[in-house]
């Protein structure tokens, strides 16, 4: 299972958003995509999902070129988890997750009992089975994010793309959602998500892709890539990285340098 | 309290029983008294006669009723009650479908101009002194023209699909209602103007077997794809990107839903005139009882809408010596009910 992007460029009419992007991710990779607002993270994701047709470059998902795939074929390989926003219609958690079966059911078919059982086992594995009859508009943002994650999992795709999965979540929920995502990567899913928090990338991810002005600024193992120089130039503030040792554990955190003075 | 999936079957059964009761009890309402025995005998006799025609067997049922009773039941009440049921079901299902498609529970079936278009078509036909059948056909045709126009404008618009369709619908509606106003202005005030005004207020007063058949056929045909696709209609309520990432091309589904909902609305309005509120309030009530899933919402809206409009039509025939237009009654009932829904927080409250 892999996604490989070579020399990808994309422009909206005259405005070029992505310049010669090279990037790949494989089984079990948890990749954070970092970059300031408007840098092209969403555009990159939309290309990877086949929503946008890049002007040049190739995207190969599990050996298939995305140019030759229709939305059904893309949905078999890659699932998308949007930002958790309160929905217009208050579907229950269970009904929301069932929608992930679209690709596996014929046009005139609807989910049956065995599908509901699959939903329950996925909800159970994410620890939200007790919410199944609750309306999605009435659960917390973190619970809603896990519901959307469950919808992506029932889709049976092995590559997951997440648009700021922890945006608008409180500190506890951010951690809980990242833990779930991390354990999915351990099971072999390839997960690519965008975030505005470099500490999240340092703490949870194996790899990072740093975008600046539509170019790849850095790409590789998170702890090697997210250096003081890269973060400082990325966000336009001085950033220091600290090594924390406690007991047997060791982790890296970054802070603005000015905060230390 | 949680709404459990297991509770829905009994609720749907209760709704079906209510529908059957309203349907058959509506035959007893009116100046001519009908006995339950006659109603049963006449309806079953007619039904068997229909079957005998198809399967070619001899029917030997003794006729125990008067020809007047048969005429009232078969030629007056049967078309009227069926038409009320079909129009109520059609407006509710169309409303529910449009609401999902526009991701907005406040949308009614005339959002794309089907009703105002049909109203204009009817007014034009009355002005040109067309007969009753051509008035119906003209209303139906202009309903379709209005929606096609709104849809075409939204296709070339650079705005997003939902917003451009809503705006195009408003534009088309106001264009056709201006047209209707102009026709009222030039219409002859003795006969045409009252006819137009009465038509626009909605009534099943002059319904004939032919109209009932027309509306049944034109509502059942689009109802079939909506029933078959009803689980997929759920996918129109999430964002286009999300639906696409789940592997569905929403453009085609959207078009099928528009065509079906528009056919149903135009056919209904063309035989009954403009009847507001049904398509807005009934889907809301159904969500309150059956939740948001279109698998249950479509059949529930059909049954509840049918029962509701039969009851409203019963009222329109009985509360005064002259008939009260249906559109007036549904507004009198719909508006307070809607206020109630607003006060309790709509279908969004946890149930």
Coordinates of C-alpha atoms in Angstrom, one line a residue:
Chain A
X1 CA 0.0 0.0 0.0
X2 CA 1.5 3.3 -1.0
X3 CA 1.0 6.7 -2.5
X4 CA 3.6 8.1 -4.7
X5 CA 3.6 11.7 -6.0
X6 CA 6.2 12.7 -8.6
X7 CA 6.8 16.2 -10.0
X8 CA 3.2 17.4 -9.3
X9 CA 2.2 20.9 -10.3
X10 CA -1.2 22.4 -10.1
X11 CA -2.6 25.8 -10.9
X12 CA -6.0 27.4 -10.6
X13 CA -6.3 29.2 -14.0
X14 CA -3.2 31.5 -13.9
X15 CA -2.3 31.1 -10.2
X16 CA 0.1 28.3 -9.6
X17 CA -0.5 26.7 -6.2
X18 CA 1.7 23.6 -6.2
X19 CA 5.2 23.5 -7.7
X20 CA 7.0 20.2 -8.6
X21 CA 5.9 18.2 -5.5
X22 CA 7.7 14.9 -4.9
X23 CA 6.4 12.8 -2.0
X24 CA 5.7 9.3 -1.1
X25 CA 4.2 7.4 1.8
X26 CA 3.9 3.7 2.5
X27 CA 2.3 1.1 4.8
X28 CA 2.2 2.3 8.4
X29 CA 3.4 5.8 7.7
X30 CA 1.8 8.6 9.7
X31 CA 2.6 11.8 7.9
X32 CA 2.0 15.3 9.1
X33 CA 1.7 18.0 6.4
X34 CA 2.7 21.4 7.8
X35 CA 2.6 24.8 6.3
X36 CA 1.0 28.2 6.8
X37 CA -2.5 28.9 5.7
X38 CA -3.0 29.1 1.9
X39 CA 0.2 27.2 1.2
X40 CA -1.5 24.5 -0.8
X41 CA -2.1 21.7 1.7
X42 CA -5.8 21.4 0.8
X43 CA -5.0 21.6 -2.9
X44 CA -2.5 18.8 -2.6
X45 CA -5.1 16.7 -0.8
X46 CA -7.7 17.4 -3.4
X47 CA -5.3 16.3 -6.1
X48 CA -4.6 13.1 -4.2
X49 CA -8.3 12.4 -3.9
X50 CA -8.8 12.9 -7.6
X51 CA -11.0 16.0 -7.1
X52 CA -8.6 18.2 -9.0
X53 CA -6.7 17.2 -12.2
X54 CA -3.0 18.4 -11.9
X55 CA -1.5 20.0 -15.0
X56 CA 1.6 17.9 -14.7
X57 CA 3.1 15.2 -12.6
X58 CA 1.8 11.8 -11.5
X59 CA 0.0 10.4 -8.5
X60 CA 0.2 6.6 -8.2
X61 CA -2.0 5.0 -5.5
X62 CA -1.2 1.3 -4.9
X63 CA 0.2 1.0 -8.4
X64 CA -2.8 2.7 -10.1
X65 CA -2.4 6.1 -11.8
X66 CA -5.1 8.4 -10.4
X67 CA -5.7 9.8 -13.9
X68 CA -7.2 6.4 -15.0
X69 CA -9.5 6.1 -12.0
X70 CA -13.1 7.2 -11.5
X71 CA -14.4 8.2 -8.1
X72 CA -15.5 4.7 -7.3
X73 CA -12.0 3.3 -8.0
X74 CA -10.3 6.1 -6.0
X75 CA -12.7 5.5 -3.0
X76 CA -11.6 1.9 -2.9
X77 CA -8.0 2.9 -2.3
X78 CA -8.2 6.2 -0.4
X79 CA -10.6 7.6 2.1
X80 CA -11.1 11.3 3.1
X81 CA -11.9 12.5 6.6
X82 CA -13.0 16.2 6.5
X83 CA -12.8 18.7 9.3
X84 CA -15.4 17.9 11.9
X85 CA -18.1 20.5 11.4
X86 CA -21.7 20.4 12.8
X87 CA -23.8 18.8 10.0
X88 CA -26.9 20.4 8.4
X89 CA -28.9 17.3 9.1
X90 CA -28.6 15.6 12.4
X91 CA -28.0 12.0 11.3
X92 CA -27.2 9.5 14.0
X93 CA -23.6 8.2 14.4
X94 CA -24.7 4.8 13.1
X95 CA -26.4 6.3 10.0
X96 CA -23.4 8.5 9.3
X97 CA -20.9 5.6 9.4
X98 CA -23.2 3.5 7.1
X99 CA -22.7 6.1 4.4
X100 CA -19.2 4.9 4.1
X101 CA -20.6 1.7 2.5
X102 CA -21.7 3.7 -0.6
X103 CA -18.9 2.1 -2.7
X104 CA -19.8 -1.4 -1.6
X105 CA -23.5 -1.4 -2.3
X106 CA -25.2 -1.4 -5.6
X107 CA -27.0 1.8 -6.7
X108 CA -30.5 0.6 -5.6
X109 CA -29.3 -1.3 -2.5
X110 CA -29.3 -0.1 1.1
X111 CA -27.4 -1.4 4.2
X112 CA -28.6 -4.6 5.8
X113 CA -28.2 -6.0 9.3
X114 CA -24.7 -7.4 8.6
X115 CA -23.6 -3.9 7.6
X116 CA -24.9 -2.5 10.9
X117 CA -22.9 -5.1 12.7
X118 CA -19.8 -4.0 10.9
X119 CA -20.5 -0.5 11.9
X120 CA -20.9 -1.5 15.5
X121 CA -17.6 -3.4 15.6
X122 CA -15.7 -0.4 14.1
X123 CA -17.4 2.0 16.5
X124 CA -16.4 -0.3 19.3
X125 CA -12.8 -0.4 18.2
X126 CA -12.8 3.4 18.4
X127 CA -14.5 3.4 21.8
X128 CA -17.7 5.2 20.7
X129 CA -20.1 2.4 20.3
X130 CA -22.3 3.8 23.0
X131 CA -23.0 6.9 20.9
X132 CA -24.4 5.0 17.9
X133 CA -28.0 6.3 18.2
X134 CA -26.9 9.9 19.1
X135 CA -27.3 12.6 16.6
X136 CA -24.0 13.9 15.1
X137 CA -24.9 17.5 15.8
X138 CA -25.2 16.7 19.5
X139 CA -21.9 15.0 20.2
X140 CA -18.5 16.6 20.9
X141 CA -16.2 17.6 18.1
X142 CA -13.8 14.8 19.1
X143 CA -16.6 12.2 19.0
X144 CA -17.7 13.6 15.6
X145 CA -14.1 13.3 14.3
X146 CA -14.0 9.7 15.4
X147 CA -17.4 9.1 13.7
X148 CA -16.0 10.4 10.4
X149 CA -12.9 8.2 11.0
X150 CA -15.2 5.2 11.4
X151 CA -17.0 6.1 8.2
X152 CA -13.6 6.2 6.4
X153 CA -12.6 2.8 8.0
X154 CA -15.8 1.0 6.8
X155 CA -14.9 2.2 3.3
X156 CA -12.0 -0.4 3.4
X157 CA -9.4 2.0 1.9
X158 CA -5.9 1.7 3.3
X159 CA -4.8 5.3 2.7
X160 CA -6.5 7.9 4.9
X161 CA -6.3 11.6 4.2
X162 CA -7.4 13.9 7.1
X163 CA -7.9 17.6 6.9
X164 CA -6.8 19.1 10.2
X165 CA -8.3 16.3 12.3
X166 CA -7.7 18.1 15.5
X167 CA -8.9 21.6 14.5
X168 CA -11.4 23.0 17.0
X169 CA -10.8 20.2 19.5
X170 CA -9.9 20.7 23.1
X171 CA -6.5 19.6 24.4
X172 CA -7.7 16.2 25.7
X173 CA -9.7 15.4 22.5
X174 CA -6.7 16.4 20.3
X175 CA -4.6 13.9 22.2
X176 CA -7.3 11.1 22.1
X177 CA -7.9 11.6 18.3
X178 CA -4.1 11.5 17.6
X179 CA -3.8 8.3 19.7
X180 CA -6.5 6.6 17.6
X181 CA -4.8 7.8 14.4
X182 CA -1.5 6.5 15.6
X183 CA -2.8 3.1 16.4
X184 CA -4.3 2.8 13.0
X185 CA -0.9 3.6 11.4
X186 CA 0.5 0.8 13.6
X187 CA -2.0 -1.5 12.0
X188 CA -0.7 -0.7 8.6
X189 CA -2.8 2.2 7.4
X190 CA -1.1 5.0 5.5
X191 CA -2.3 8.2 7.1
X192 CA -1.6 11.7 5.8
X193 CA -3.0 14.7 7.7
X194 CA -2.6 18.4 7.8
X195 CA -1.9 20.3 11.0
X196 CA -0.9 23.7 12.3
X197 CA 0.7 22.3 15.4
X198 CA 4.4 21.3 14.9
X199 CA 4.4 19.7 18.4
X200 CA 1.7 17.3 17.2
X201 CA 4.0 16.3 14.4
X202 CA 7.0 15.9 16.7
X203 CA 5.0 13.9 19.3
X204 CA 2.9 11.6 17.2
X205 CA 4.2 11.2 13.6
X206 CA 6.9 9.2 11.9
X207 CA 7.2 11.6 9.0
X208 CA 6.5 15.2 8.0
X209 CA 6.0 17.0 4.8
X210 CA 6.7 20.7 5.1
X211 CA 5.2 23.0 2.4
X212 CA 6.1 26.6 1.8
X213 CA 4.7 28.6 -1.1
X214 CA 3.6 25.5 -2.9
X215 CA 7.1 24.0 -2.8
X216 CA 8.4 21.1 -0.6
X217 CA 10.6 22.8 2.0
X218 CA 11.4 19.6 3.8
X219 CA 10.3 16.0 3.8
X220 CA 11.4 13.0 5.9
X221 CA 11.4 11.7 9.4
X222 CA 9.7 14.3 11.6
X223 CA 12.5 14.6 14.1
X224 CA 15.0 15.3 11.4
X225 CA 12.9 17.5 9.2
X226 CA 11.3 19.8 11.8
X227 CA 14.4 21.7 12.8
X228 CA 14.6 25.1 14.4
X229 CA 15.6 26.6 11.0
X230 CA 12.7 25.0 9.1
X231 CA 10.0 26.0 11.7
X232 CA 11.4 29.5 12.1
X233 CA 11.3 30.2 8.4
X234 CA 8.0 28.4 8.0
X235 CA 6.0 30.5 10.5
X236 CA 8.1 33.6 10.5
X237 CA 8.9 33.5 14.2
X238 CA 12.0 32.3 16.0
X239 CA 11.4 28.7 17.2
X240 CA 13.5 26.7 19.7
X241 CA 13.4 22.9 20.0
X242 CA 13.8 21.3 23.3
X243 CA 14.7 17.7 24.2
X244 CA 12.7 16.5 27.2
X245 CA 13.8 13.5 29.1
X246 CA 11.7 12.0 31.7
X247 CA 12.2 8.4 33.0
X248 CA 12.9 6.3 30.0
X249 CA 10.9 8.5 27.7
X250 CA 12.3 11.2 25.5
X251 CA 10.4 13.7 23.4
X252 CA 10.9 16.8 21.5
X253 CA 8.9 20.0 21.8
X254 CA 9.2 23.4 20.2
X255 CA 8.4 26.7 21.6
X256 CA 8.7 30.3 20.3
X257 CA 12.2 31.5 21.4
X258 CA 10.8 34.8 22.6
X259 CA 8.8 32.9 25.2
X260 CA 12.0 31.6 26.8
X261 CA 13.5 35.0 27.5
Chain B
X1 CA -34.2 8.8 25.6
X2 CA -32.7 7.3 22.4
X3 CA -34.5 6.6 19.3
X4 CA -33.7 2.9 18.6
X5 CA -33.7 1.4 15.2
X6 CA -36.1 -1.3 16.4
X7 CA -38.8 1.2 17.2
X8 CA -39.3 2.2 13.6
X9 CA -41.3 -0.7 12.2
X10 CA -44.2 -0.4 14.6
X11 CA -44.3 3.4 14.1
X12 CA -44.5 2.9 10.3
X13 CA -47.2 0.3 10.8
X14 CA -49.2 2.8 13.0
X15 CA -48.8 5.4 10.3
X16 CA -50.0 3.0 7.6
X17 CA -53.1 2.1 9.7
X18 CA -53.8 5.8 10.2
X19 CA -53.6 6.3 6.5
X20 CA -56.0 3.5 5.7
X21 CA -58.5 4.8 8.3
X22 CA -58.4 8.4 7.0
X23 CA -58.6 7.2 3.4
X24 CA -61.8 5.1 3.9
X25 CA -63.5 7.4 6.4
X26 CA -63.2 10.3 3.9
X27 CA -65.8 8.5 1.8
X28 CA -68.4 9.2 4.4
X29 CA -67.9 12.9 4.4
X30 CA -70.2 15.0 2.3
X31 CA -73.9 15.9 1.8
X32 CA -74.9 12.5 0.4
X33 CA -74.9 9.9 3.1
X34 CA -73.1 6.7 2.3
X35 CA -73.4 3.5 4.4
X36 CA -70.3 1.4 5.3
X37 CA -71.9 -1.6 3.8
X38 CA -72.5 0.1 0.5
X39 CA -69.0 1.6 0.5
X40 CA -67.4 -1.9 1.0
X41 CA -69.7 -3.6 -1.6
X42 CA -69.3 -0.9 -4.2
X43 CA -65.5 -0.6 -3.9
X44 CA -65.0 -4.4 -3.9
X45 CA -67.4 -4.8 -6.8
X46 CA -65.6 -2.2 -8.8
X47 CA -62.3 -3.8 -7.9
X48 CA -63.4 -7.3 -8.9
X49 CA -64.9 -5.9 -12.1
X50 CA -61.5 -4.5 -12.9
X51 CA -59.9 -7.8 -12.3
X52 CA -62.5 -9.7 -14.3
X53 CA -61.7 -7.5 -17.2
X54 CA -58.0 -8.3 -16.9
X55 CA -58.2 -12.0 -16.1
X56 CA -61.4 -12.7 -18.0
X57 CA -63.7 -14.3 -15.5
X58 CA -67.4 -13.9 -14.9
X59 CA -68.5 -11.7 -12.1
X60 CA -71.8 -12.7 -10.3
X61 CA -72.3 -10.2 -7.6
X62 CA -75.9 -9.1 -6.8
X63 CA -76.2 -5.3 -7.0
X64 CA -77.8 -4.2 -3.6
X65 CA -77.1 -0.5 -3.8
X66 CA -78.6 2.4 -5.7
X67 CA -77.0 3.8 -8.8
X68 CA -76.8 7.2 -7.1
X69 CA -74.7 5.7 -4.2
X70 CA -72.4 4.1 -6.8
X71 CA -72.1 7.4 -8.7
X72 CA -71.2 9.4 -5.6
X73 CA -68.7 6.9 -4.4
X74 CA -67.0 6.1 -7.8
X75 CA -67.3 9.3 -9.7
X76 CA -67.1 12.0 -7.0
X77 CA -65.5 10.7 -3.8
X78 CA -63.0 8.1 -5.0
X79 CA -61.2 10.5 -7.4
X80 CA -61.2 13.3 -4.8
X81 CA -60.0 11.2 -1.9
X82 CA -57.3 9.5 -4.1
X83 CA -56.2 12.8 -5.5
X84 CA -55.9 14.3 -2.0
X85 CA -53.9 11.3 -0.9
X86 CA -51.6 11.4 -3.9
X87 CA -51.1 15.2 -3.9
X88 CA -50.3 15.1 -0.2
X89 CA -47.9 12.3 -0.6
X90 CA -46.2 13.9 -3.6
X91 CA -45.7 17.3 -2.0
X92 CA -44.3 15.8 1.1
X93 CA -41.9 13.4 -0.7
X94 CA -40.8 16.2 -3.1
X95 CA -40.3 18.5 -0.1
X96 CA -38.2 16.0 1.8
X97 CA -36.1 15.3 -1.3
X98 CA -35.5 18.9 -2.1
X99 CA -34.6 19.6 1.5
X100 CA -31.9 16.9 1.4
X101 CA -30.6 18.1 -1.9
X102 CA -30.3 21.7 -0.7
X103 CA -29.0 20.5 2.7
X104 CA -31.6 22.8 4.2
X105 CA -34.7 21.6 6.1
X106 CA -36.5 24.9 5.5
X107 CA -36.9 24.3 1.8
X108 CA -40.3 23.7 0.3
X109 CA -41.2 21.9 -3.0
X110 CA -41.7 25.2 -4.9
X111 CA -38.0 26.2 -4.3
X112 CA -37.1 25.9 -7.9
X113 CA -40.3 27.5 -9.2
X114 CA -42.5 24.5 -9.9
X115 CA -45.6 25.9 -8.2
X116 CA -45.4 29.4 -9.5
X117 CA -44.6 28.1 -13.0
X118 CA -47.7 25.9 -12.8
X119 CA -49.8 28.7 -11.4
X120 CA -48.8 30.9 -14.4
X121 CA -49.5 28.0 -16.8
X122 CA -53.0 27.6 -15.3
X123 CA -53.7 31.4 -15.3
X124 CA -52.6 31.6 -19.0
X125 CA -54.8 28.7 -19.9
X126 CA -57.8 30.2 -18.2
X127 CA -57.1 33.6 -19.9
X128 CA -57.1 31.9 -23.2
X129 CA -60.3 30.1 -22.3
X130 CA -58.8 26.6 -22.6
X131 CA -60.9 23.8 -21.3
X132 CA -60.2 22.0 -18.0
X133 CA -57.9 19.3 -19.4
X134 CA -55.7 21.8 -21.2
X135 CA -55.5 24.0 -18.1
X136 CA -54.1 21.1 -16.2
X137 CA -51.7 20.2 -19.0
X138 CA -50.6 23.9 -19.3
X139 CA -50.0 24.1 -15.5
X140 CA -48.0 20.9 -15.6
X141 CA -45.9 22.0 -18.6
X142 CA -45.1 25.5 -17.2
X143 CA -44.1 23.9 -13.8
X144 CA -41.5 21.9 -15.7
X145 CA -40.5 24.9 -17.8
X146 CA -39.9 27.0 -14.7
X147 CA -37.7 24.4 -13.0
X148 CA -35.8 23.7 -16.3
X149 CA -35.1 27.4 -16.6
X150 CA -33.9 27.7 -12.9
X151 CA -31.7 24.6 -13.4
X152 CA -30.2 25.9 -16.7
X153 CA -29.4 29.3 -15.1
X154 CA -27.6 27.5 -12.2
X155 CA -25.7 25.3 -14.6
X156 CA -24.0 28.3 -16.3
X157 CA -23.6 30.2 -13.0
X158 CA -20.1 30.5 -11.5
X159 CA -21.5 30.2 -8.0
X160 CA -21.7 26.9 -6.2
X161 CA -24.5 24.6 -7.3
X162 CA -26.8 24.9 -4.2
X163 CA -26.6 28.7 -3.9
X164 CA -27.0 29.3 -7.7
X165 CA -30.0 26.9 -7.8
X166 CA -31.7 28.7 -4.8
X167 CA -31.1 32.1 -6.4
X168 CA -32.2 31.0 -9.9
X169 CA -35.3 29.5 -8.2
X170 CA -36.2 32.8 -6.6
X171 CA -35.6 34.6 -9.9
X172 CA -37.8 32.2 -11.9
X173 CA -40.5 32.2 -9.2
X174 CA -40.7 36.0 -9.1
X175 CA -40.7 36.2 -13.0
X176 CA -43.6 33.7 -13.2
X177 CA -45.6 35.3 -10.4
X178 CA -45.2 38.7 -12.1
X179 CA -46.6 37.0 -15.2
X180 CA -49.5 35.6 -13.3
X181 CA -50.2 39.1 -11.8
X182 CA -50.2 40.6 -15.3
X183 CA -52.6 37.9 -16.6
X184 CA -54.9 38.7 -13.6
X185 CA -54.8 42.3 -14.6
X186 CA -55.9 41.8 -18.2
X187 CA -58.3 38.9 -17.4
X188 CA -62.0 39.4 -17.6
X189 CA -63.2 40.2 -14.1
X190 CA -66.6 38.4 -14.4
X191 CA -65.4 34.9 -15.0
X192 CA -61.7 34.5 -15.6
X193 CA -60.3 36.5 -12.7
X194 CA -62.3 34.6 -10.0
X195 CA -61.4 31.3 -11.8
X196 CA -57.7 32.2 -11.7
X197 CA -57.8 33.3 -8.1
X198 CA -59.7 30.2 -7.0
X199 CA -57.3 28.0 -8.8
X200 CA -54.3 29.6 -7.2
X201 CA -55.7 29.0 -3.7
X202 CA -55.8 25.3 -4.3
X203 CA -58.8 23.0 -4.4
X204 CA -59.8 19.5 -5.2
X205 CA -63.4 20.6 -5.8
X206 CA -63.7 19.9 -9.5
X207 CA -61.5 16.8 -9.6
X208 CA -62.6 14.1 -12.1
X209 CA -61.6 10.5 -12.5
X210 CA -59.4 11.5 -15.4
X211 CA -57.5 14.1 -13.3
X212 CA -57.1 11.6 -10.5
X213 CA -55.6 9.1 -12.9
X214 CA -53.4 11.7 -14.4
X215 CA -51.9 12.7 -11.1
X216 CA -51.6 9.1 -9.8
X217 CA -49.6 8.1 -12.9
X218 CA -47.4 11.2 -12.9
X219 CA -46.7 10.8 -9.2
X220 CA -46.1 7.1 -9.0
X221 CA -43.6 7.0 -11.9
X222 CA -41.2 9.4 -10.3
X223 CA -41.9 8.0 -6.8
X224 CA -40.4 4.6 -7.9
X225 CA -36.8 5.9 -8.5
X226 CA -36.9 8.0 -5.4
X227 CA -37.9 5.0 -3.4
X228 CA -35.2 2.9 -5.0
X229 CA -32.5 5.5 -4.5
X230 CA -33.8 6.7 -1.1
X231 CA -30.7 5.5 0.9
X232 CA -28.5 7.3 -1.5
X233 CA -30.4 10.6 -1.1
X234 CA -28.7 10.7 2.3
X235 CA -25.4 11.3 0.5
X236 CA -26.7 14.6 -1.0
X237 CA -26.9 16.0 2.5
X238 CA -23.1 15.9 3.1
X239 CA -20.6 18.1 1.2
X240 CA -19.9 17.3 -2.4
X241 CA -16.3 16.5 -1.6
X242 CA -17.2 14.0 1.1
X243 CA -19.8 12.3 -1.1
X244 CA -17.3 12.0 -3.9
X245 CA -14.6 10.6 -1.6
X246 CA -17.1 7.9 -0.7
X247 CA -17.2 7.0 -4.4
X248 CA -20.4 8.5 -5.7
X249 CA -20.9 11.0 -8.5
X250 CA -23.5 13.3 -6.9
X251 CA -24.2 15.2 -10.1
X252 CA -26.3 12.4 -11.7
X253 CA -28.1 11.6 -8.4
X254 CA -28.9 15.2 -7.9
X255 CA -30.4 15.4 -11.4
X256 CA -32.5 12.3 -11.0
X257 CA -33.9 13.7 -7.7
X258 CA -34.6 17.1 -9.2
X259 CA -36.5 15.5 -12.2
X260 CA -38.5 13.2 -9.9
X261 CA -39.4 15.8 -7.3
X262 CA -40.3 18.3 -10.0
X263 CA -42.5 15.9 -11.9
X264 CA -44.4 15.1 -8.7
X265 CA -44.8 18.8 -7.7
X266 CA -45.9 20.0 -11.1
X267 CA -48.4 17.1 -11.5
X268 CA -49.8 17.8 -8.1
X269 CA -50.1 21.5 -8.5
X270 CA -51.6 21.1 -11.9
X271 CA -54.7 19.2 -10.6
X272 CA -55.0 20.8 -7.1
X273 CA -53.7 24.4 -7.5
X274 CA -51.2 25.8 -5.1
X275 CA -51.2 24.1 -1.7
X276 CA -48.4 25.4 0.5
X277 CA -46.9 24.2 3.8
X278 CA -47.5 20.5 3.3
X279 CA -44.1 19.9 1.7
X280 CA -42.4 21.9 4.5
X281 CA -44.2 20.7 7.6
X282 CA -44.8 17.0 6.9
X283 CA -41.1 16.1 6.4
X284 CA -40.3 17.9 9.6
X285 CA -42.8 15.9 11.5
X286 CA -41.5 12.7 10.0
X287 CA -37.9 13.5 11.0
X288 CA -39.2 14.0 14.6
X289 CA -40.7 10.5 14.6
X290 CA -38.5 8.6 12.2
X291 CA -35.1 10.4 12.3
X292 CA -33.2 11.7 9.3
X293 CA -32.5 8.6 7.3
X294 CA -34.2 8.8 3.9
X295 CA -34.8 5.1 3.9
X296 CA -37.6 5.7 6.4
X297 CA -38.2 9.4 5.7
X298 CA -39.5 8.9 2.1
X299 CA -42.2 6.3 2.9
X300 CA -43.1 8.0 6.1
X301 CA -43.5 11.4 4.3
X302 CA -45.7 9.7 1.7
X303 CA -48.0 8.1 4.2
X304 CA -48.2 11.1 6.6
X305 CA -48.6 13.6 3.7
X306 CA -51.4 11.6 2.2
X307 CA -53.3 11.3 5.5
X308 CA -52.8 14.9 6.3
X309 CA -54.1 16.2 3.0
X310 CA -57.1 13.9 3.1
X311 CA -58.0 15.3 6.5
X312 CA -57.5 18.9 5.3
X313 CA -59.8 18.1 2.3
X314 CA -62.4 16.7 4.7
X315 CA -62.3 20.0 6.6
X316 CA -62.5 22.0 3.5
X317 CA -65.7 20.2 2.5
X318 CA -67.4 20.5 5.9
X319 CA -66.5 23.6 7.9
X320 CA -68.6 25.9 5.8
X321 CA -71.4 25.7 3.3
X322 CA -69.1 26.7 0.5
X323 CA -65.7 25.0 0.1
X324 CA -62.7 26.6 1.8
X325 CA -59.7 26.5 -0.5
X326 CA -57.1 23.9 0.5
X327 CA -54.2 26.4 0.3
X328 CA -55.9 28.6 2.8
X329 CA -56.5 25.7 5.2
X330 CA -53.0 24.3 5.0
X331 CA -51.6 27.8 5.7
X332 CA -53.9 28.2 8.7
X333 CA -52.8 24.8 10.0
X334 CA -49.2 24.8 8.8
X335 CA -48.2 28.2 10.2
X336 CA -49.1 27.5 13.9
X337 CA -47.6 24.0 13.6
X338 CA -44.4 25.4 12.3
X339 CA -44.3 27.9 15.1
X340 CA -44.6 25.0 17.5
X341 CA -41.7 23.2 15.7
X342 CA -39.6 26.3 16.0
X343 CA -40.4 26.6 19.7
X344 CA -39.5 23.0 20.5
X345 CA -36.3 23.3 18.5
X346 CA -37.3 21.4 15.4
X347 CA -36.4 17.8 14.6
X348 CA -32.9 18.5 15.9
X349 CA -33.7 17.9 19.5
X350 CA -32.6 14.6 20.9
X351 CA -35.5 12.1 20.8

